[in-house]
XYZ file of C-alpha atoms in Angstrom:
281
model
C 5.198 29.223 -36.021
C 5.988 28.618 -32.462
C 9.607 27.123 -32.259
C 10.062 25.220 -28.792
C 14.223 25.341 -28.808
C 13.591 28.857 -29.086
C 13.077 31.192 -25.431
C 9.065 32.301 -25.028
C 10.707 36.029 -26.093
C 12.174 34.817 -29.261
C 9.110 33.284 -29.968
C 7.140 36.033 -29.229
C 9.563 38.345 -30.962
C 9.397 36.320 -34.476
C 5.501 35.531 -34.041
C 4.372 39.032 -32.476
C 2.406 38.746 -29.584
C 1.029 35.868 -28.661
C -2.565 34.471 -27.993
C -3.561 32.781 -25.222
C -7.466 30.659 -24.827
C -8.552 31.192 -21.986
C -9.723 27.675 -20.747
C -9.850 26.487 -24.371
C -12.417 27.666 -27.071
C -16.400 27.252 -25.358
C -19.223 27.307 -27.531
C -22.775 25.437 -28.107
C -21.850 21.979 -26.862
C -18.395 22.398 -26.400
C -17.466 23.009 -22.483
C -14.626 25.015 -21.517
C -11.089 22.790 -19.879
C -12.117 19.864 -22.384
C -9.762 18.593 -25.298
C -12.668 19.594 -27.801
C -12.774 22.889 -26.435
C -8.486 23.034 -26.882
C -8.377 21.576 -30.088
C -10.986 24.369 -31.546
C -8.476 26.712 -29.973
C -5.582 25.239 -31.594
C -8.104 25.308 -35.067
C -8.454 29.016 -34.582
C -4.880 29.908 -34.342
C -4.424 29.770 -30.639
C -0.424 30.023 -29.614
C -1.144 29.333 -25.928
C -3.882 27.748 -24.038
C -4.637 27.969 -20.421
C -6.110 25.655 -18.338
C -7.103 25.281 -14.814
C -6.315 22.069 -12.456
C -8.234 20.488 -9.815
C -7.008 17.721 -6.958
C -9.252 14.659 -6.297
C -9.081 13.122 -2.888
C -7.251 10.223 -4.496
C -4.805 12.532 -5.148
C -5.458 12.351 -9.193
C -5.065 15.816 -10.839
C -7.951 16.745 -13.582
C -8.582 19.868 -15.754
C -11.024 21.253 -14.409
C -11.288 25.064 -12.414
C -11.888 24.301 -8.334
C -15.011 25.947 -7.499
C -17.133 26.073 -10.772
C -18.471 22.752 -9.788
C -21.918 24.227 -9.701
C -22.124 26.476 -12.631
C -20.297 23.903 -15.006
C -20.737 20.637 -14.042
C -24.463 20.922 -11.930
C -22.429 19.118 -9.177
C -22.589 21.118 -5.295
C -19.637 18.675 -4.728
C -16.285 19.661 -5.342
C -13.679 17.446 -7.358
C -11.095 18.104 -4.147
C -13.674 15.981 -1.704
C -14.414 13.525 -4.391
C -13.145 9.832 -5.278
C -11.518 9.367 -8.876
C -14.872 6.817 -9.181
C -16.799 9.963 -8.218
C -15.502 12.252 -10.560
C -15.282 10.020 -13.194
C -18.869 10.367 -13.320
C -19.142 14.214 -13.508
C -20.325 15.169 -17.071
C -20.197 18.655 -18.141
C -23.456 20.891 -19.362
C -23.424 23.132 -22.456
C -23.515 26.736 -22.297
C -27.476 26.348 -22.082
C -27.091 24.436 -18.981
C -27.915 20.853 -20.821
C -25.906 17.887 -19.538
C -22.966 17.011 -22.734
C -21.381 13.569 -23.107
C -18.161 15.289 -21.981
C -16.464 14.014 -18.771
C -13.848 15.418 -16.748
C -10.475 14.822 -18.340
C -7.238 14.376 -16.464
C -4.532 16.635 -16.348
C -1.990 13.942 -18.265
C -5.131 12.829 -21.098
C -4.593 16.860 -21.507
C -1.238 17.367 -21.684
C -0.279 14.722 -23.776
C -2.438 15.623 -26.375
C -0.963 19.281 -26.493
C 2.547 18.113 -26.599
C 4.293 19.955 -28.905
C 0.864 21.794 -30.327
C 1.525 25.246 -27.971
C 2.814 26.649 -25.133
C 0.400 25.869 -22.083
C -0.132 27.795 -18.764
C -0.953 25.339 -16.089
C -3.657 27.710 -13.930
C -4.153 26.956 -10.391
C -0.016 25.355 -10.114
C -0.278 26.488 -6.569
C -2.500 23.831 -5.152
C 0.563 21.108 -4.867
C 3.536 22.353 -6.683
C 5.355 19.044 -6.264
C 2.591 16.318 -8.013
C 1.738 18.799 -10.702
C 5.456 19.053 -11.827
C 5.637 15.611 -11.524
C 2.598 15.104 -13.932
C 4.379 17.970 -16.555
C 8.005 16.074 -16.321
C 6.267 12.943 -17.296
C 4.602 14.192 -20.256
C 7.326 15.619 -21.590
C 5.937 18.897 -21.822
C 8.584 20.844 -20.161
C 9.613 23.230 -22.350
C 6.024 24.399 -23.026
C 4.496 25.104 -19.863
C 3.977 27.714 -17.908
C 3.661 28.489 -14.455
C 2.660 31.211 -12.285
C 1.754 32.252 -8.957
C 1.199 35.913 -6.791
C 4.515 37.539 -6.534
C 3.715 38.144 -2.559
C 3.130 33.910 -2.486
C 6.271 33.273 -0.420
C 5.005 29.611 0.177
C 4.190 28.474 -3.481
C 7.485 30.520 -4.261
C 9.690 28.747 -2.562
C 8.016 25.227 -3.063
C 8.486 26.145 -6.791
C 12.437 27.255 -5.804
C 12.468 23.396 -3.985
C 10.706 21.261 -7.520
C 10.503 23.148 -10.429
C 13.343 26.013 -10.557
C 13.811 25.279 -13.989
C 9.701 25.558 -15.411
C 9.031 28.570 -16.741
C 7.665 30.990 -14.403
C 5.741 34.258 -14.157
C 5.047 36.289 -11.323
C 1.258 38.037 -11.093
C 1.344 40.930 -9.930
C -0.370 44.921 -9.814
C 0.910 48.272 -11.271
C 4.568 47.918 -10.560
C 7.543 45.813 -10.819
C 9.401 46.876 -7.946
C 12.216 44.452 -8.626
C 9.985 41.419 -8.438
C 11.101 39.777 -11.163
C 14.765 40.219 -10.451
C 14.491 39.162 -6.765
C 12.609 36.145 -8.321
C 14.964 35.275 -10.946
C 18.382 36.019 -8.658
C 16.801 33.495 -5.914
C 17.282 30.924 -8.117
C 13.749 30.314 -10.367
C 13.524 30.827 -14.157
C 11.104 33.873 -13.768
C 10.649 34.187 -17.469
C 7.872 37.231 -17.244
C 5.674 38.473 -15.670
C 1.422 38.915 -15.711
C 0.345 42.095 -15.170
C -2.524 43.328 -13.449
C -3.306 47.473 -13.824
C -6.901 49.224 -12.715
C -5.173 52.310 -14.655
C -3.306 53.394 -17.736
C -0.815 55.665 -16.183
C 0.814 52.953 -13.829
C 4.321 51.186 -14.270
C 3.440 47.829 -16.034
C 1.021 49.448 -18.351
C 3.996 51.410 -20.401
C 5.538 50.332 -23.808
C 9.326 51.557 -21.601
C 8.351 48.583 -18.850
C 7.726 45.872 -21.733
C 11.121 47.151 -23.137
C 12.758 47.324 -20.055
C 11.647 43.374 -19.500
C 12.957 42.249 -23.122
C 16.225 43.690 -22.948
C 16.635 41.424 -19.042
C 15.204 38.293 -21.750
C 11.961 38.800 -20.489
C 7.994 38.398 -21.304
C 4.856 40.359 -19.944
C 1.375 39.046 -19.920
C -1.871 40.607 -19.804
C -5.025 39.760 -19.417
C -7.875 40.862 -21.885
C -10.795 38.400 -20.944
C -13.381 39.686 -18.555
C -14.885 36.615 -16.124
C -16.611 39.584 -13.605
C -17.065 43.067 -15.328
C -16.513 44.875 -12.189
C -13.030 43.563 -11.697
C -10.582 45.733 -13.837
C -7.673 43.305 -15.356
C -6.345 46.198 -18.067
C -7.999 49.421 -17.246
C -10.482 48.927 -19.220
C -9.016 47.436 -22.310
C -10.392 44.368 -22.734
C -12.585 41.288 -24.714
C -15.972 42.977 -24.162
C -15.076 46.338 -25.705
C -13.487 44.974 -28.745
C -16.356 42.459 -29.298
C -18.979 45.107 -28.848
C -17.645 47.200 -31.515
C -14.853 49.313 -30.410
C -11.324 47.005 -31.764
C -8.709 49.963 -31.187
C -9.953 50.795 -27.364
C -10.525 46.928 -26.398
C -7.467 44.794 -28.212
C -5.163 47.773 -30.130
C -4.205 49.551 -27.206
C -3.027 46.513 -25.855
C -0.701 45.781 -29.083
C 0.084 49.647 -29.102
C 2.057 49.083 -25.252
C 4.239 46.303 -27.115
C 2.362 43.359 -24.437
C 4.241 39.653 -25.445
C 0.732 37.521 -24.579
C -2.341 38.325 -24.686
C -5.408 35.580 -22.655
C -8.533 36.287 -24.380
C -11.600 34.559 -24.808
C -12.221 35.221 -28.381
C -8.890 33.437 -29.517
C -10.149 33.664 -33.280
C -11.240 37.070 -33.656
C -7.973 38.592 -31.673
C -5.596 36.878 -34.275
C -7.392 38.264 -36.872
C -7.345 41.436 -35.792
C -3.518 41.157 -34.885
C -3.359 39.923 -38.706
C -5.250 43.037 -40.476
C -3.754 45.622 -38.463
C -0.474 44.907 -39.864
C 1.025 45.921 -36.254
C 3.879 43.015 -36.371
């Protein structure tokens, strides 16, 4: 049971590692970055939920991932260059490319009906540090969201050292630390963790020492099983569409074996589950 006056480690500590939805739980009717698709997550035992945010040209922030227009909403218009009017008349299609009654929900409708449900990463916090923490302070959701952006960023970094020092943060980066998070952390933002990105097992970040190394400075690390291209490599290999083809130990247990705090997953159910009968925590 996730405990919000607790830090993300203590909660990961009590809980074991923690799953993240990827964009929600997406199936038959049910589009990905709506509330129906977050609430199945939540029904399946999710602990996090992540979810991507657009800009309209009214300035109105919605849940929705810039540049799948196309592919999830049969638009060739992007929310960014649309009114609020515009986009309030985008529907979603199903996963058989059939137009849904689902609109486009706003980034508050969202937030306020995960408040105090999970912890949240806010995707795509880049695109105007400033009015998205203004959107998570007014919802109250403080203490459950998360933000990120590429450790070499210095831009969104120190936009996020100017607005939000005190959101939890997490730096993406590859193979190794390198001091990241400490230069992060001593320049004044609550670097929290970090997501980890690794094309190969024998790197830095990919060893049970680094995710010990991390806890004992009160520290998370994040990785990534879900696969949205197969030819890009998120955890050398490890990942969603091994363990769903068959092969649980090589796709999801060598990821609890290196000790990772989250893991983002598209197949929210099955991975808790699996974290459940493998008596690992």
């Amino acid at each position: 049971m996730i405990d919000f006056n607790k830090s993300l480690l203590e909660n990961c500590i009590q809980n074991g590692p923690l799953v993240c939805a990827h964009r929600g739980i997406a199936s038959g009717n049910i589009p990905c970055n709506t509330i129906p698709a977050f609430n199945a997550a939540l029904l399946q035992g999710a602990d996090m939920i992540e979810l991507d945010v657009s800009k309209s040209r009214d300035g109105e922030f919605y849940v929705f991932h810039p540049g799948m227009e196309p592919a999830h909403l049969r638009s060739k218009r992007l929310i960014s260059i649309l009114s609020d009017k515009k986009v309030s008349k985008l529907r979603f299609v199903n996963q058989d490319n059939v137009p849904t009654q689902f609109g486009v929900y706003r980034l508050d409708e969202v937030l306020n009906f995960l408040k105090g449900k999970c912890y949240i990463n806010v995707d795509k916090y880049p695109i105007d540090v400033p009015g998205i923490s203004n959107v998570i302070r007014r919802c109250g959701v403080e203490n459950q969201v998360i933000v990120k952006c590429n450790a070499k960023d210095k831009k969104t970094l120190e936009k996020i050292k100017n607005h939000a020092p005190d959101l939890m943060f997490m730096a993406v980066f590859h193979d190794c630390d390198e001091g990241i998070t400490d230069s992060i952390a001593a320049d004044g933002i609550n670097c929290i963790g970090a997501e980890v990105l690794f094309k190969k097992e024998g790197v830095q970040v990919a060893n049970k020492a680094y995710v010990d190394i991390m806890h004992e400075k009160g520290r998370v690390v994040w990785v990534n099983s879900i696969v949205y291209d197969y030819k890009v490599v998120l955890t050398a290999g490890h990942n969603d569409d091994i363990a769903v083809a068959g092969d649980l130990e090589n796709g999801w247990g060598w990821l609890l074996d290196k000790g990772f705090d989250i893991i983002q997953t598209d197949w929210c159910g099955m991975l808790k589950n699996y974290i459940k009968t493998r008596n690992t925590f």
